[in-house]
Amino acid sequence: MKHRRSIELASPGHHAVEIEKETLATLPQWYVLHGRCRICRHETSIDGREIARRYGHDLSLANLAKRLKCQGCGNRSDNLLLLQKLPRD
Ligand SMILES: [Zn+2]
């Protein structure tokens, strides 16, 4: 069985997001970021603007995923970055 990628994109629909290229600055604003711990399944929403202030707008989503730390168990490795697309009015 193939090893699952460490990052899942939960973006339904047609707008594919390339996490290696996409950064906090280029990510369309109707996406909401979530992080999920691979170990304890703790899930939390991520404030993209807060992350951008701390790490800079040029941080790629792939790099952001690597920096995720679980607030439940403290796990730092292999956490998932999930993208949720908000309905646009
Ligand atoms: Zn955890």
Short mmCIF file of N, CA and C and ligand atoms in Angstrom, two decimals:
data_model
loop_
_atom_site.label_atom_id
_atom_site.label_comp_id
_atom_site.label_asym_id
_atom_site.label_seq_id
_atom_site.Cartn_x
_atom_site.Cartn_y
_atom_site.Cartn_z
N MET A 1 0.83 -1.19 0.00
CA MET A 1 0.00 0.00 0.00
C MET A 1 0.87 1.25 0.00
N LYS A 2 0.45 2.16 -0.79
CA LYS A 2 1.23 3.38 -0.92
C LYS A 2 1.12 4.25 0.34
N HIS A 3 2.25 4.79 0.72
CA HIS A 3 2.24 5.67 1.88
C HIS A 3 1.46 6.93 1.55
N ARG A 4 0.57 7.28 2.46
CA ARG A 4 -0.25 8.47 2.20
C ARG A 4 0.58 9.73 2.33
N ARG A 5 0.25 10.66 1.52
CA ARG A 5 0.95 11.94 1.61
C ARG A 5 0.61 12.62 2.92
N SER A 6 1.52 13.42 3.38
CA SER A 6 1.33 14.03 4.69
C SER A 6 0.36 15.19 4.66
N ILE A 7 -0.02 15.58 3.50
CA ILE A 7 -0.92 16.72 3.40
C ILE A 7 -2.11 16.34 2.53
N GLU A 8 -3.27 16.57 3.10
CA GLU A 8 -4.48 16.30 2.34
C GLU A 8 -5.15 17.60 1.98
N LEU A 9 -5.63 17.66 0.80
CA LEU A 9 -6.36 18.85 0.40
C LEU A 9 -7.84 18.53 0.37
N ALA A 10 -8.55 19.17 1.25
CA ALA A 10 -9.98 18.93 1.32
C ALA A 10 -10.71 20.03 0.57
N SER A 11 -10.28 20.27 -0.60
CA SER A 11 -10.93 21.32 -1.36
C SER A 11 -11.78 20.71 -2.45
N PRO A 12 -13.06 20.62 -2.20
CA PRO A 12 -13.95 20.05 -3.20
C PRO A 12 -14.08 20.99 -4.40
N GLY A 13 -14.46 20.43 -5.49
CA GLY A 13 -14.68 21.29 -6.64
C GLY A 13 -13.47 21.36 -7.54
N HIS A 14 -13.43 22.38 -8.32
CA HIS A 14 -12.51 22.41 -9.43
C HIS A 14 -11.26 23.22 -9.19
N HIS A 15 -11.26 24.03 -8.13
CA HIS A 15 -10.10 24.88 -7.92
C HIS A 15 -9.02 24.11 -7.17
N ALA A 16 -8.10 23.56 -7.90
CA ALA A 16 -7.01 22.82 -7.27
C ALA A 16 -6.00 23.79 -6.68
N VAL A 17 -5.49 23.42 -5.54
CA VAL A 17 -4.50 24.25 -4.89
C VAL A 17 -3.17 23.52 -4.87
N GLU A 18 -2.16 24.17 -5.38
CA GLU A 18 -0.83 23.57 -5.36
C GLU A 18 -0.08 24.08 -4.15
N ILE A 19 0.02 23.22 -3.17
CA ILE A 19 0.57 23.69 -1.91
C ILE A 19 2.05 24.01 -1.98
N GLU A 20 2.74 23.46 -2.98
CA GLU A 20 4.16 23.78 -3.08
C GLU A 20 4.36 25.20 -3.60
N LYS A 21 3.41 25.66 -4.40
CA LYS A 21 3.54 26.99 -5.00
C LYS A 21 2.71 28.03 -4.26
N GLU A 22 1.58 27.59 -3.77
CA GLU A 22 0.67 28.54 -3.14
C GLU A 22 1.23 29.00 -1.79
N THR A 23 1.13 30.29 -1.54
CA THR A 23 1.57 30.82 -0.25
C THR A 23 0.38 31.45 0.44
N LEU A 24 0.61 31.91 1.65
CA LEU A 24 -0.46 32.58 2.38
C LEU A 24 -0.95 33.81 1.63
N ALA A 25 -0.04 34.43 0.90
CA ALA A 25 -0.40 35.64 0.17
C ALA A 25 -1.23 35.33 -1.08
N THR A 26 -0.97 34.20 -1.69
CA THR A 26 -1.64 33.89 -2.96
C THR A 26 -2.86 33.00 -2.78
N LEU A 27 -2.99 32.43 -1.60
CA LEU A 27 -4.16 31.57 -1.38
C LEU A 27 -5.43 32.41 -1.43
N PRO A 28 -6.38 31.97 -2.23
CA PRO A 28 -7.64 32.73 -2.30
C PRO A 28 -8.27 32.86 -0.93
N GLN A 29 -8.84 34.01 -0.65
CA GLN A 29 -9.29 34.30 0.71
C GLN A 29 -10.51 33.49 1.12
N TRP A 30 -11.14 32.81 0.17
CA TRP A 30 -12.31 32.02 0.56
C TRP A 30 -11.92 30.61 1.01
N TYR A 31 -10.62 30.38 1.19
CA TYR A 31 -10.21 29.12 1.78
C TYR A 31 -9.93 29.31 3.27
N VAL A 32 -10.40 28.34 4.04
CA VAL A 32 -10.11 28.34 5.47
C VAL A 32 -9.16 27.19 5.75
N LEU A 33 -8.16 27.48 6.56
CA LEU A 33 -7.15 26.47 6.86
C LEU A 33 -7.49 25.74 8.16
N HIS A 34 -7.29 24.44 8.12
CA HIS A 34 -7.43 23.63 9.33
C HIS A 34 -6.20 22.75 9.46
N GLY A 35 -5.86 22.45 10.68
CA GLY A 35 -4.80 21.48 10.92
C GLY A 35 -5.36 20.31 11.69
N ARG A 36 -4.89 19.10 11.34
CA ARG A 36 -5.35 17.93 12.08
C ARG A 36 -4.16 17.08 12.48
N CYS A 37 -4.16 16.70 13.74
CA CYS A 37 -3.07 15.88 14.26
C CYS A 37 -3.24 14.43 13.79
N ARG A 38 -2.13 13.87 13.33
CA ARG A 38 -2.19 12.51 12.85
C ARG A 38 -2.26 11.51 14.00
N ILE A 39 -1.85 11.94 15.16
CA ILE A 39 -1.78 11.01 16.29
C ILE A 39 -3.06 11.00 17.12
N CYS A 40 -3.49 12.18 17.57
CA CYS A 40 -4.66 12.21 18.46
C CYS A 40 -5.91 12.74 17.76
N ARG A 41 -5.78 13.09 16.50
CA ARG A 41 -6.92 13.54 15.69
C ARG A 41 -7.48 14.88 16.13
N HIS A 42 -6.76 15.57 16.97
CA HIS A 42 -7.19 16.91 17.34
C HIS A 42 -7.21 17.78 16.08
N GLU A 43 -8.28 18.54 15.96
CA GLU A 43 -8.38 19.38 14.78
C GLU A 43 -8.65 20.81 15.20
N THR A 44 -8.02 21.73 14.53
CA THR A 44 -8.19 23.13 14.89
C THR A 44 -8.14 23.99 13.64
N SER A 45 -8.83 25.10 13.70
CA SER A 45 -8.75 26.01 12.58
C SER A 45 -7.50 26.86 12.72
N ILE A 46 -6.97 27.28 11.61
CA ILE A 46 -5.74 28.05 11.59
C ILE A 46 -6.04 29.44 11.05
N ASP A 47 -5.59 30.42 11.78
CA ASP A 47 -5.78 31.79 11.33
C ASP A 47 -4.65 32.15 10.37
N GLY A 48 -4.96 32.16 9.10
CA GLY A 48 -3.93 32.42 8.09
C GLY A 48 -3.25 33.76 8.27
N ARG A 49 -4.02 34.75 8.69
CA ARG A 49 -3.43 36.08 8.86
C ARG A 49 -2.44 36.10 10.02
N GLU A 50 -2.79 35.35 11.07
CA GLU A 50 -1.90 35.26 12.22
C GLU A 50 -0.59 34.56 11.82
N ILE A 51 -0.72 33.48 11.07
CA ILE A 51 0.45 32.76 10.60
C ILE A 51 1.31 33.66 9.70
N ALA A 52 0.63 34.42 8.85
CA ALA A 52 1.35 35.30 7.93
C ALA A 52 2.13 36.36 8.69
N ARG A 53 1.52 36.86 9.77
CA ARG A 53 2.22 37.85 10.58
C ARG A 53 3.47 37.25 11.21
N ARG A 54 3.37 36.00 11.62
CA ARG A 54 4.46 35.38 12.33
C ARG A 54 5.57 34.89 11.41
N TYR A 55 5.16 34.32 10.28
CA TYR A 55 6.16 33.68 9.42
C TYR A 55 6.36 34.39 8.09
N GLY A 56 5.52 35.34 7.82
CA GLY A 56 5.66 36.04 6.55
C GLY A 56 4.67 35.54 5.51
N HIS A 57 4.29 36.42 4.61
CA HIS A 57 3.28 36.08 3.62
C HIS A 57 3.80 35.12 2.56
N ASP A 58 5.10 34.99 2.48
CA ASP A 58 5.67 34.13 1.44
C ASP A 58 5.80 32.68 1.86
N LEU A 59 5.36 32.38 3.06
CA LEU A 59 5.42 30.99 3.51
C LEU A 59 4.50 30.12 2.64
N SER A 60 5.08 29.09 2.06
CA SER A 60 4.24 28.23 1.24
C SER A 60 3.39 27.34 2.13
N LEU A 61 2.29 26.88 1.57
CA LEU A 61 1.41 26.03 2.36
C LEU A 61 2.09 24.72 2.74
N ALA A 62 2.98 24.26 1.89
CA ALA A 62 3.73 23.04 2.20
C ALA A 62 4.61 23.26 3.43
N ASN A 63 5.23 24.44 3.50
CA ASN A 63 6.06 24.73 4.66
C ASN A 63 5.22 24.99 5.90
N LEU A 64 4.09 25.59 5.69
CA LEU A 64 3.18 25.81 6.81
C LEU A 64 2.79 24.46 7.43
N ALA A 65 2.48 23.50 6.59
CA ALA A 65 2.07 22.19 7.08
C ALA A 65 3.15 21.57 7.96
N LYS A 66 4.40 21.81 7.58
CA LYS A 66 5.50 21.23 8.35
C LYS A 66 5.66 21.88 9.71
N ARG A 67 5.11 23.08 9.85
CA ARG A 67 5.28 23.80 11.11
C ARG A 67 4.12 23.60 12.06
N LEU A 68 3.13 22.86 11.64
CA LEU A 68 1.97 22.67 12.51
C LEU A 68 2.36 21.91 13.77
N LYS A 69 1.83 22.37 14.88
CA LYS A 69 2.03 21.66 16.13
C LYS A 69 0.68 21.43 16.78
N CYS A 70 0.46 20.20 17.20
CA CYS A 70 -0.82 19.85 17.80
C CYS A 70 -0.97 20.51 19.16
N GLN A 71 -2.14 21.13 19.37
CA GLN A 71 -2.39 21.75 20.67
C GLN A 71 -2.86 20.72 21.68
N GLY A 72 -3.19 19.54 21.21
CA GLY A 72 -3.66 18.50 22.11
C GLY A 72 -2.52 17.69 22.70
N CYS A 73 -1.66 17.17 21.85
CA CYS A 73 -0.61 16.27 22.34
C CYS A 73 0.79 16.78 22.04
N GLY A 74 0.89 17.89 21.32
CA GLY A 74 2.21 18.46 21.08
C GLY A 74 2.95 17.86 19.91
N ASN A 75 2.30 16.95 19.20
CA ASN A 75 2.95 16.33 18.04
C ASN A 75 3.26 17.36 16.96
N ARG A 76 4.45 17.25 16.40
CA ARG A 76 4.85 18.21 15.37
C ARG A 76 5.04 17.57 14.00
N SER A 77 5.03 16.26 13.95
CA SER A 77 5.37 15.63 12.68
C SER A 77 4.15 15.03 11.99
N ASP A 78 4.14 15.19 10.69
CA ASP A 78 3.13 14.52 9.88
C ASP A 78 1.71 15.01 10.12
N ASN A 79 1.57 16.22 10.62
CA ASN A 79 0.23 16.73 10.78
C ASN A 79 -0.36 17.14 9.43
N LEU A 80 -1.67 17.13 9.37
CA LEU A 80 -2.33 17.39 8.10
C LEU A 80 -2.79 18.83 8.01
N LEU A 81 -2.60 19.39 6.85
CA LEU A 81 -3.15 20.71 6.57
C LEU A 81 -4.36 20.52 5.67
N LEU A 82 -5.48 21.00 6.14
CA LEU A 82 -6.73 20.84 5.38
C LEU A 82 -7.20 22.20 4.89
N LEU A 83 -7.67 22.20 3.68
CA LEU A 83 -8.23 23.44 3.13
C LEU A 83 -9.73 23.28 2.97
N GLN A 84 -10.44 24.22 3.52
CA GLN A 84 -11.89 24.19 3.37
C GLN A 84 -12.31 25.40 2.55
N LYS A 85 -13.07 25.12 1.55
CA LYS A 85 -13.52 26.20 0.69
C LYS A 85 -14.85 26.73 1.18
N LEU A 86 -14.87 28.00 1.47
CA LEU A 86 -16.11 28.62 1.94
C LEU A 86 -17.02 28.92 0.77
N PRO A 87 -18.30 28.82 1.02
CA PRO A 87 -19.25 29.25 -0.02
C PRO A 87 -19.13 30.75 -0.24
N ARG A 88 -19.16 31.15 -1.49
CA ARG A 88 -19.04 32.57 -1.78
C ARG A 88 -20.40 33.15 -2.08
N ASP A 89 -20.67 34.25 -1.43
CA ASP A 89 -21.97 34.89 -1.65
C ASP A 89 -21.92 35.77 -2.89
ZN ZN B 1 -2.23 15.52 18.79
#
